[in-house]
């Protein structure tokens, strides 16, 4: 389905839980989140209903995210049922990778083709700091298991001034020997701990990587390759180069709200509805998708949720 600005909306990102086994400083509060009642989050059947309704409107790609999607007990079953929905061509997961060694095989069998794994640093003490207690070794084992299982793997790295901006070359170097993508994501102001002072624009990251050749862009990511590298490097620049004209996605939160735009306060509640009602509400969300967000003007998001409660 096409939105009011001529964009074809084909992609839905679904947060299956707000909960997480890490507490990244730029994503969620130190105290974590209050666990919701079972009844206050979308059930497996409701998620599947929403995907079926969305697929009838032309959504063909689903990404499961969170919070941490692999802490959701029935994630494998949700993926398997999604893969059986006609019209759904691609199922992806965004994960911190910690639990991937336990899940990689069953997710692959359930129809997941791609995993994006978050990794902001290659230094154990920094990893523990930014995730408030996570183990780099566990994340690396997750990445290794994803590659071994045959997923198409992308690493997401958020570059934060004064924290990991000295690791850009090292992170980019992960693409030399493996056919994986690393995507540098600009830091967005989703929590009070993020300030404009920590923001690093993609072009500054590019400056650190002189031996790099441009490739065709991939969705909202500008793509490059290091000389002789097997994998690719992507830049996702929601702040410095608002890519809203290319945006093809809507989001569904774990508590059942559609978000037409990550950075808008607008939300549409779709729980406790018939399939037809759900479908109409999803169509409303697509039609009401704003033309653009204003992050680049004032480094402020209008969203009322931290990232773990939206699904990045
Ligand atoms: N737990 C999973 C993970 O970390 O990959 C999935 C959920 S997480 C919210 C999805 C993505 O959002 C991660 O790649 C994370 O780095 C990114 N993210 C979270 N907060 C962000 C922020 N303030 N700015 C930019 N990216 C952010
Ligand atoms: Fe958890 Fe992912 Fe947010 Fe980190 S970025 S706190 S792993 S949801």
mmCIF file of C-alpha atoms and ligand atoms in Angstrom:
data_model
loop_
_atom_site.group_PDB
_atom_site.id
_atom_site.type_symbol
_atom_site.label_atom_id
_atom_site.label_comp_id
_atom_site.label_asym_id
_atom_site.label_seq_id
_atom_site.Cartn_x
_atom_site.Cartn_y
_atom_site.Cartn_z
ATOM 1 C CA UNK A 1 0.000 0.000 0.000
ATOM 2 C CA UNK A 2 1.178 3.513 -0.785
ATOM 3 C CA UNK A 3 1.181 6.242 1.864
ATOM 4 C CA UNK A 4 0.096 9.876 1.416
ATOM 5 C CA UNK A 5 3.565 10.829 0.112
ATOM 6 C CA UNK A 6 3.860 8.101 -2.529
ATOM 7 C CA UNK A 7 6.021 5.733 -0.478
ATOM 8 C CA UNK A 8 5.293 2.014 -0.917
ATOM 9 C CA UNK A 9 5.059 0.548 2.603
ATOM 10 C CA UNK A 10 6.209 -3.075 2.499
ATOM 11 C CA UNK A 11 8.034 -3.590 5.786
ATOM 12 C CA UNK A 12 6.748 -4.052 9.358
ATOM 13 C CA UNK A 13 9.012 -4.158 12.389
ATOM 14 C CA UNK A 14 7.418 -5.921 15.300
ATOM 15 C CA UNK A 15 8.633 -5.626 18.866
ATOM 16 C CA UNK A 16 7.713 -8.872 20.601
ATOM 17 C CA UNK A 17 8.813 -7.750 24.085
ATOM 18 C CA UNK A 18 10.066 -4.661 25.947
ATOM 19 C CA UNK A 19 12.238 -6.877 28.139
ATOM 20 C CA UNK A 20 15.920 -7.417 27.558
ATOM 21 C CA UNK A 21 18.824 -9.378 29.002
ATOM 22 C CA UNK A 22 21.050 -6.271 28.561
ATOM 23 C CA UNK A 23 20.528 -2.605 29.502
ATOM 24 C CA UNK A 24 22.276 -0.535 26.838
ATOM 25 C CA UNK A 25 22.754 2.994 28.077
ATOM 26 C CA UNK A 26 21.394 4.678 24.934
ATOM 27 C CA UNK A 27 18.349 2.424 24.739
ATOM 28 C CA UNK A 28 16.772 1.778 28.105
ATOM 29 C CA UNK A 29 16.826 2.995 31.707
ATOM 30 C CA UNK A 30 19.309 1.482 34.205
ATOM 31 C CA UNK A 31 16.515 -0.008 36.262
ATOM 32 C CA UNK A 32 15.170 -1.894 33.207
ATOM 33 C CA UNK A 33 11.447 -1.959 32.581
ATOM 34 C CA UNK A 34 8.543 -3.083 34.696
ATOM 35 C CA UNK A 35 7.412 -6.465 33.434
ATOM 36 C CA UNK A 36 3.942 -6.063 31.962
ATOM 37 C CA UNK A 37 1.039 -8.351 32.754
ATOM 38 C CA UNK A 38 0.669 -11.176 30.302
ATOM 39 C CA UNK A 39 -2.643 -9.621 29.201
ATOM 40 C CA UNK A 40 -1.027 -6.275 28.387
ATOM 41 C CA UNK A 41 1.209 -7.570 25.612
ATOM 42 C CA UNK A 42 0.309 -8.981 22.205
ATOM 43 C CA UNK A 43 -0.256 -12.723 22.283
ATOM 44 C CA UNK A 44 1.239 -14.985 19.627
ATOM 45 C CA UNK A 45 -2.166 -15.265 17.908
ATOM 46 C CA UNK A 46 -2.611 -11.479 17.877
ATOM 47 C CA UNK A 47 0.849 -10.986 16.369
ATOM 48 C CA UNK A 48 0.075 -13.531 13.652
ATOM 49 C CA UNK A 49 -3.321 -11.912 13.010
ATOM 50 C CA UNK A 50 -1.659 -8.519 12.650
ATOM 51 C CA UNK A 51 0.900 -9.922 10.198
ATOM 52 C CA UNK A 52 -1.820 -11.616 8.147
ATOM 53 C CA UNK A 53 -3.794 -8.352 8.006
ATOM 54 C CA UNK A 54 -0.644 -6.385 7.101
ATOM 55 C CA UNK A 55 0.303 -8.873 4.380
ATOM 56 C CA UNK A 56 -3.070 -8.272 2.728
ATOM 57 C CA UNK A 57 -2.057 -4.593 2.508
ATOM 58 C CA UNK A 58 1.247 -5.393 0.805
ATOM 59 C CA UNK A 59 3.612 -5.895 3.753
ATOM 60 C CA UNK A 60 6.094 -8.550 2.595
ATOM 61 C CA UNK A 61 9.004 -8.162 5.018
ATOM 62 C CA UNK A 62 8.807 -8.698 8.779
ATOM 63 C CA UNK A 63 11.504 -7.960 11.335
ATOM 64 C CA UNK A 64 11.136 -9.208 14.890
ATOM 65 C CA UNK A 65 12.861 -7.015 17.429
ATOM 66 C CA UNK A 66 12.401 -5.774 20.988
ATOM 67 C CA UNK A 67 13.647 -5.419 23.720
ATOM 68 C CA UNK A 68 15.446 -8.649 23.080
ATOM 69 C CA UNK A 69 13.303 -10.892 20.856
ATOM 70 C CA UNK A 70 15.127 -14.055 21.922
ATOM 71 C CA UNK A 71 13.930 -13.683 25.534
ATOM 72 C CA UNK A 72 10.371 -14.121 24.227
ATOM 73 C CA UNK A 73 9.486 -17.761 24.958
ATOM 74 C CA UNK A 74 7.541 -18.472 21.769
ATOM 75 C CA UNK A 75 9.729 -16.572 19.300
ATOM 76 C CA UNK A 76 10.496 -19.684 17.214
ATOM 77 C CA UNK A 77 6.825 -20.559 16.870
ATOM 78 C CA UNK A 78 5.990 -16.918 15.951
ATOM 79 C CA UNK A 79 8.643 -17.036 13.206
ATOM 80 C CA UNK A 80 7.475 -20.395 11.893
ATOM 81 C CA UNK A 81 3.844 -19.278 11.686
ATOM 82 C CA UNK A 82 4.906 -16.034 10.015
ATOM 83 C CA UNK A 83 6.794 -17.990 7.369
ATOM 84 C CA UNK A 84 3.554 -19.802 6.503
ATOM 85 C CA UNK A 85 1.663 -16.564 5.721
ATOM 86 C CA UNK A 86 1.258 -16.061 1.978
ATOM 87 C CA UNK A 87 2.737 -12.744 0.944
ATOM 88 C CA UNK A 88 5.499 -12.723 3.577
ATOM 89 C CA UNK A 89 8.725 -13.045 1.593
ATOM 90 C CA UNK A 90 11.346 -12.230 4.204
ATOM 91 C CA UNK A 91 11.676 -12.702 7.970
ATOM 92 C CA UNK A 92 14.516 -11.065 9.882
ATOM 93 C CA UNK A 93 15.470 -10.695 13.528
ATOM 94 C CA UNK A 94 17.396 -7.953 15.283
ATOM 95 C CA UNK A 95 19.094 -9.317 18.400
ATOM 96 C CA UNK A 96 21.952 -8.615 20.764
ATOM 97 C CA UNK A 97 23.119 -12.157 19.903
ATOM 98 C CA UNK A 98 23.632 -13.328 23.487
ATOM 99 C CA UNK A 99 21.109 -16.169 23.203
ATOM 100 C CA UNK A 100 21.720 -16.929 19.531
ATOM 101 C CA UNK A 101 23.848 -20.059 20.048
ATOM 102 C CA UNK A 102 20.744 -21.673 21.636
ATOM 103 C CA UNK A 103 18.336 -20.500 18.934
ATOM 104 C CA UNK A 104 20.201 -20.213 15.637
ATOM 105 C CA UNK A 105 19.299 -23.642 14.226
ATOM 106 C CA UNK A 106 15.632 -23.553 15.190
ATOM 107 C CA UNK A 107 15.195 -19.985 13.899
ATOM 108 C CA UNK A 108 16.722 -20.950 10.574
ATOM 109 C CA UNK A 109 14.390 -23.960 10.337
ATOM 110 C CA UNK A 110 11.494 -21.646 11.230
ATOM 111 C CA UNK A 111 12.175 -19.565 8.117
ATOM 112 C CA UNK A 112 14.349 -16.705 9.406
ATOM 113 C CA UNK A 113 16.911 -15.752 6.764
ATOM 114 C CA UNK A 114 18.630 -12.707 8.158
ATOM 115 C CA UNK A 115 19.854 -11.656 11.570
ATOM 116 C CA UNK A 116 21.121 -8.256 12.598
ATOM 117 C CA UNK A 117 23.310 -8.430 15.689
ATOM 118 C CA UNK A 118 24.213 -5.389 17.742
ATOM 119 C CA UNK A 119 27.873 -4.901 18.604
ATOM 120 C CA UNK A 120 29.223 -1.437 19.402
ATOM 121 C CA UNK A 121 32.713 -2.313 20.587
ATOM 122 C CA UNK A 122 35.389 -5.011 20.413
ATOM 123 C CA UNK A 123 36.698 -4.287 23.910
ATOM 124 C CA UNK A 124 35.270 -6.448 26.716
ATOM 125 C CA UNK A 125 35.292 -3.681 29.345
ATOM 126 C CA UNK A 126 33.564 -1.238 27.014
ATOM 127 C CA UNK A 127 30.969 -3.834 26.043
ATOM 128 C CA UNK A 128 30.224 -4.440 29.695
ATOM 129 C CA UNK A 129 29.982 -0.675 30.300
ATOM 130 C CA UNK A 130 27.672 0.213 27.405
ATOM 131 C CA UNK A 131 25.368 -2.791 27.961
ATOM 132 C CA UNK A 132 25.504 -2.364 31.758
ATOM 133 C CA UNK A 133 26.944 -5.793 32.448
ATOM 134 C CA UNK A 134 26.951 -7.825 29.199
ATOM 135 C CA UNK A 135 29.786 -10.122 28.091
ATOM 136 C CA UNK A 136 31.507 -9.418 24.757
ATOM 137 C CA UNK A 137 32.450 -13.074 24.558
ATOM 138 C CA UNK A 138 28.766 -14.090 24.589
ATOM 139 C CA UNK A 139 27.928 -11.600 21.822
ATOM 140 C CA UNK A 140 30.846 -12.834 19.681
ATOM 141 C CA UNK A 141 29.707 -16.453 20.161
ATOM 142 C CA UNK A 142 26.276 -15.348 18.960
ATOM 143 C CA UNK A 143 27.748 -13.798 15.815
ATOM 144 C CA UNK A 144 29.835 -16.908 15.142
ATOM 145 C CA UNK A 145 26.820 -19.183 15.522
ATOM 146 C CA UNK A 146 24.798 -17.001 13.131
ATOM 147 C CA UNK A 147 27.511 -17.186 10.461
ATOM 148 C CA UNK A 148 27.902 -20.933 10.974
ATOM 149 C CA UNK A 149 24.170 -21.521 10.657
ATOM 150 C CA UNK A 150 24.098 -19.795 7.284
ATOM 151 C CA UNK A 151 22.171 -16.634 8.109
ATOM 152 C CA UNK A 152 22.846 -13.482 6.168
ATOM 153 C CA UNK A 153 24.466 -11.483 9.002
ATOM 154 C CA UNK A 154 24.569 -7.750 9.611
ATOM 155 C CA UNK A 155 26.306 -6.208 12.597
ATOM 156 C CA UNK A 156 24.741 -2.989 13.937
ATOM 157 C CA UNK A 157 27.169 -0.603 15.616
ATOM 158 C CA UNK A 158 26.037 2.679 17.136
ATOM 159 C CA UNK A 159 28.951 5.117 17.154
ATOM 160 C CA UNK A 160 29.071 7.279 20.273
ATOM 161 C CA UNK A 161 31.451 10.219 20.558
ATOM 162 C CA UNK A 162 33.976 9.756 23.363
ATOM 163 C CA UNK A 163 33.072 6.083 23.763
ATOM 164 C CA UNK A 164 33.783 3.989 20.650
ATOM 165 C CA UNK A 165 34.634 6.517 17.927
ATOM 166 C CA UNK A 166 38.228 5.248 18.124
ATOM 167 C CA UNK A 167 37.077 1.742 17.092
ATOM 168 C CA UNK A 168 35.614 2.555 13.673
ATOM 169 C CA UNK A 169 38.486 0.952 11.730
ATOM 170 C CA UNK A 170 38.477 -2.143 13.947
ATOM 171 C CA UNK A 171 34.723 -2.633 13.567
ATOM 172 C CA UNK A 172 34.900 -2.026 9.798
ATOM 173 C CA UNK A 173 37.703 -4.634 9.672
ATOM 174 C CA UNK A 174 35.179 -7.339 10.647
ATOM 175 C CA UNK A 175 34.100 -7.290 6.985
ATOM 176 C CA UNK A 176 37.546 -8.272 5.673
ATOM 177 C CA UNK A 177 37.332 -12.057 6.094
ATOM 178 C CA UNK A 178 33.630 -12.784 6.449
ATOM 179 C CA UNK A 179 30.842 -11.982 4.029
ATOM 180 C CA UNK A 180 28.949 -9.930 6.589
ATOM 181 C CA UNK A 181 27.780 -6.315 6.642
ATOM 182 C CA UNK A 182 28.609 -3.881 9.369
ATOM 183 C CA UNK A 183 26.250 -0.950 9.604
ATOM 184 C CA UNK A 184 27.197 2.185 11.457
ATOM 185 C CA UNK A 185 24.061 3.726 12.940
ATOM 186 C CA UNK A 186 23.880 7.334 14.067
ATOM 187 C CA UNK A 187 23.051 7.748 17.740
ATOM 188 C CA UNK A 188 19.467 8.932 18.242
ATOM 189 C CA UNK A 189 18.217 10.823 21.318
ATOM 190 C CA UNK A 190 15.968 8.060 22.687
ATOM 191 C CA UNK A 191 16.953 8.283 26.375
ATOM 192 C CA UNK A 192 17.979 11.089 28.710
ATOM 193 C CA UNK A 193 21.526 9.713 28.770
ATOM 194 C CA UNK A 194 21.997 10.616 25.077
ATOM 195 C CA UNK A 195 23.067 14.195 24.395
ATOM 196 C CA UNK A 196 23.968 15.992 21.173
ATOM 197 C CA UNK A 197 27.580 16.079 22.461
ATOM 198 C CA UNK A 198 27.876 12.308 21.894
ATOM 199 C CA UNK A 199 26.528 12.443 18.358
ATOM 200 C CA UNK A 200 28.881 11.455 15.501
ATOM 201 C CA UNK A 201 27.642 12.086 11.946
ATOM 202 C CA UNK A 202 28.147 9.323 9.350
ATOM 203 C CA UNK A 203 30.385 11.542 7.219
ATOM 204 C CA UNK A 204 32.821 11.790 10.175
ATOM 205 C CA UNK A 205 32.893 7.979 10.352
ATOM 206 C CA UNK A 206 33.507 7.826 6.610
ATOM 207 C CA UNK A 207 36.489 10.182 7.022
ATOM 208 C CA UNK A 208 38.184 7.544 9.208
ATOM 209 C CA UNK A 209 37.890 4.947 6.419
ATOM 210 C CA UNK A 210 39.795 6.345 3.444
ATOM 211 C CA UNK A 211 40.261 3.083 1.519
ATOM 212 C CA UNK A 212 36.609 2.521 0.815
ATOM 213 C CA UNK A 213 34.634 2.250 -2.419
ATOM 214 C CA UNK A 214 30.965 3.234 -2.787
ATOM 215 C CA UNK A 215 28.397 0.569 -3.724
ATOM 216 C CA UNK A 216 24.722 0.778 -4.582
ATOM 217 C CA UNK A 217 22.609 1.789 -1.572
ATOM 218 C CA UNK A 218 20.618 -0.879 0.281
ATOM 219 C CA UNK A 219 17.275 0.466 1.510
ATOM 220 C CA UNK A 220 18.008 3.362 3.850
ATOM 221 C CA UNK A 221 21.702 2.377 4.174
ATOM 222 C CA UNK A 222 24.453 3.942 2.053
ATOM 223 C CA UNK A 223 26.815 1.074 1.238
ATOM 224 C CA UNK A 224 30.597 0.821 0.801
ATOM 225 C CA UNK A 225 33.338 -1.804 0.720
ATOM 226 C CA UNK A 226 36.857 -1.761 2.107
ATOM 227 C CA UNK A 227 39.481 -2.701 -0.474
ATOM 228 C CA UNK A 228 39.637 -6.527 -0.864
ATOM 229 C CA UNK A 229 36.983 -7.057 1.801
ATOM 230 C CA UNK A 230 34.405 -9.854 1.525
ATOM 231 C CA UNK A 231 31.681 -7.976 3.392
ATOM 232 C CA UNK A 232 30.188 -4.492 3.098
ATOM 233 C CA UNK A 233 29.941 -1.393 5.259
ATOM 234 C CA UNK A 234 26.654 0.499 5.594
ATOM 235 C CA UNK A 235 25.803 3.891 7.017
ATOM 236 C CA UNK A 236 22.399 4.565 8.510
ATOM 237 C CA UNK A 237 22.040 8.275 9.051
ATOM 238 C CA UNK A 238 18.630 9.128 10.485
ATOM 239 C CA UNK A 239 19.968 12.381 11.948
ATOM 240 C CA UNK A 240 22.425 13.889 9.464
ATOM 241 C CA UNK A 241 20.652 12.687 6.327
ATOM 242 C CA UNK A 242 17.031 12.171 7.194
ATOM 243 C CA UNK A 243 16.167 9.374 4.777
ATOM 244 C CA UNK A 244 12.427 9.715 5.366
ATOM 245 C CA UNK A 245 11.657 9.879 1.639
ATOM 246 C CA UNK A 246 12.975 6.292 1.375
ATOM 247 C CA UNK A 247 11.187 5.017 4.501
ATOM 248 C CA UNK A 248 9.073 1.951 3.704
ATOM 249 C CA UNK A 249 8.199 0.766 7.214
ATOM 250 C CA UNK A 250 5.715 0.854 10.037
ATOM 251 C CA UNK A 251 6.252 -0.450 13.556
ATOM 252 C CA UNK A 252 4.164 -2.479 15.962
ATOM 253 C CA UNK A 253 4.978 -2.331 19.677
ATOM 254 C CA UNK A 254 4.776 -5.269 22.077
ATOM 255 C CA UNK A 255 1.766 -3.673 23.799
ATOM 256 C CA UNK A 256 -0.118 -3.436 20.534
ATOM 257 C CA UNK A 257 0.401 0.091 19.197
ATOM 258 C CA UNK A 258 1.234 0.822 15.587
ATOM 259 C CA UNK A 259 3.782 3.574 15.179
ATOM 260 C CA UNK A 260 3.686 5.084 11.689
ATOM 261 C CA UNK A 261 7.022 6.831 12.425
ATOM 262 C CA UNK A 262 9.765 6.020 14.951
ATOM 263 C CA UNK A 263 10.095 9.673 15.966
ATOM 264 C CA UNK A 264 6.462 10.703 16.150
ATOM 265 C CA UNK A 265 4.226 10.504 19.239
ATOM 266 C CA UNK A 266 1.347 9.156 17.113
ATOM 267 C CA UNK A 267 0.271 5.606 18.012
ATOM 268 C CA UNK A 268 -2.708 3.491 16.970
ATOM 269 C CA UNK A 269 -3.953 0.736 19.284
ATOM 270 C CA UNK A 270 -4.819 -2.455 17.378
ATOM 271 C CA UNK A 271 -5.532 -5.030 20.087
ATOM 272 C CA UNK A 272 -8.898 -6.697 20.762
ATOM 273 C CA UNK A 273 -10.001 -6.133 17.187
ATOM 274 C CA UNK A 274 -11.300 -8.382 14.436
ATOM 275 C CA UNK A 275 -8.956 -9.085 11.511
ATOM 276 C CA UNK A 276 -10.903 -6.647 9.304
ATOM 277 C CA UNK A 277 -10.746 -3.910 11.967
ATOM 278 C CA UNK A 278 -7.017 -4.555 12.394
ATOM 279 C CA UNK A 279 -6.507 -4.282 8.656
ATOM 280 C CA UNK A 280 -8.351 -0.933 8.543
ATOM 281 C CA UNK A 281 -6.237 0.398 11.422
ATOM 282 C CA UNK A 282 -3.002 -0.690 9.725
ATOM 283 C CA UNK A 283 -4.185 1.089 6.565
ATOM 284 C CA UNK A 284 -4.893 4.202 8.713
ATOM 285 C CA UNK A 285 -1.346 4.003 10.123
ATOM 286 C CA UNK A 286 0.123 3.846 6.624
ATOM 287 C CA UNK A 287 -1.985 6.766 5.398
ATOM 288 C CA UNK A 288 -1.110 8.857 8.463
ATOM 289 C CA UNK A 289 2.667 8.269 8.152
ATOM 290 C CA UNK A 290 4.241 11.733 8.431
ATOM 291 C CA UNK A 291 6.375 13.043 5.589
ATOM 292 C CA UNK A 292 9.502 13.317 7.754
ATOM 293 C CA UNK A 293 10.867 13.597 11.274
ATOM 294 C CA UNK A 294 12.681 16.611 12.695
ATOM 295 C CA UNK A 295 15.670 14.922 14.406
ATOM 296 C CA UNK A 296 18.230 16.787 12.328
ATOM 297 C CA UNK A 297 16.820 20.208 13.273
ATOM 298 C CA UNK A 298 16.838 19.931 17.041
ATOM 299 C CA UNK A 299 18.256 16.509 18.046
ATOM 300 C CA UNK A 300 15.010 15.727 19.799
ATOM 301 C CA UNK A 301 12.546 12.904 19.252
ATOM 302 C CA UNK A 302 8.809 13.378 19.665
ATOM 303 C CA UNK A 303 8.450 9.676 20.453
ATOM 304 C CA UNK A 304 7.184 9.056 23.975
ATOM 305 C CA UNK A 305 8.986 5.714 24.295
ATOM 306 C CA UNK A 306 12.560 4.626 24.868
ATOM 307 C CA UNK A 307 13.985 2.451 22.059
ATOM 308 C CA UNK A 308 13.484 -0.881 23.869
ATOM 309 C CA UNK A 309 9.743 -0.054 24.025
ATOM 310 C CA UNK A 310 9.541 0.613 20.286
ATOM 311 C CA UNK A 311 11.864 -1.868 18.619
ATOM 312 C CA UNK A 312 14.798 -0.218 16.873
HETATM 313 N N1 LIG B 1 17.916 -6.129 21.549
HETATM 314 C C1 LIG B 1 18.079 -6.164 20.148
HETATM 315 C C2 LIG B 1 19.397 -5.528 19.740
HETATM 316 O O1 LIG B 1 20.016 -4.863 20.555
HETATM 317 O O2 LIG B 1 19.782 -5.704 18.574
HETATM 318 C C3 LIG B 1 16.934 -5.555 19.371
HETATM 319 C C4 LIG B 1 16.337 -4.296 19.878
HETATM 320 S S1 LIG B 1 17.393 -2.851 19.809
HETATM 321 C C5 LIG B 1 16.292 -1.617 20.384
HETATM 322 C C6 LIG B 1 17.522 -2.605 18.050
HETATM 323 C C7 LIG B 1 18.599 -1.678 17.596
HETATM 324 O O3 LIG B 1 18.330 -0.374 18.062
HETATM 325 C C8 LIG B 1 19.989 -2.043 18.093
HETATM 326 O O4 LIG B 1 20.853 -2.209 16.987
HETATM 327 C C9 LIG B 1 20.390 -0.862 18.921
HETATM 328 O O5 LIG B 1 21.771 -0.601 18.835
HETATM 329 C C10 LIG B 1 19.575 0.243 18.285
HETATM 330 N N2 LIG B 1 19.391 1.384 19.173
HETATM 331 C C11 LIG B 1 18.889 1.396 20.411
HETATM 332 N N3 LIG B 1 18.895 2.642 20.927
HETATM 333 C C12 LIG B 1 19.438 3.446 19.978
HETATM 334 C C13 LIG B 1 19.734 4.834 19.902
HETATM 335 N N4 LIG B 1 19.497 5.656 20.920
HETATM 336 N N5 LIG B 1 20.281 5.321 18.759
HETATM 337 C C14 LIG B 1 20.558 4.485 17.714
HETATM 338 N N6 LIG B 1 20.288 3.160 17.724
HETATM 339 C C15 LIG B 1 19.753 2.651 18.845
HETATM 340 FE FE1 LIG B 2 18.507 -4.501 24.923
HETATM 341 FE FE2 LIG B 2 18.926 -4.153 22.348
HETATM 342 FE FE3 LIG B 2 18.187 -2.075 23.859
HETATM 343 FE FE4 LIG B 2 20.599 -3.120 24.173
HETATM 344 S S1 LIG B 2 19.818 -2.106 22.337
HETATM 345 S S2 LIG B 2 19.142 -2.613 25.822
HETATM 346 S S3 LIG B 2 20.283 -5.249 23.777
HETATM 347 S S4 LIG B 2 16.976 -3.821 23.442
#
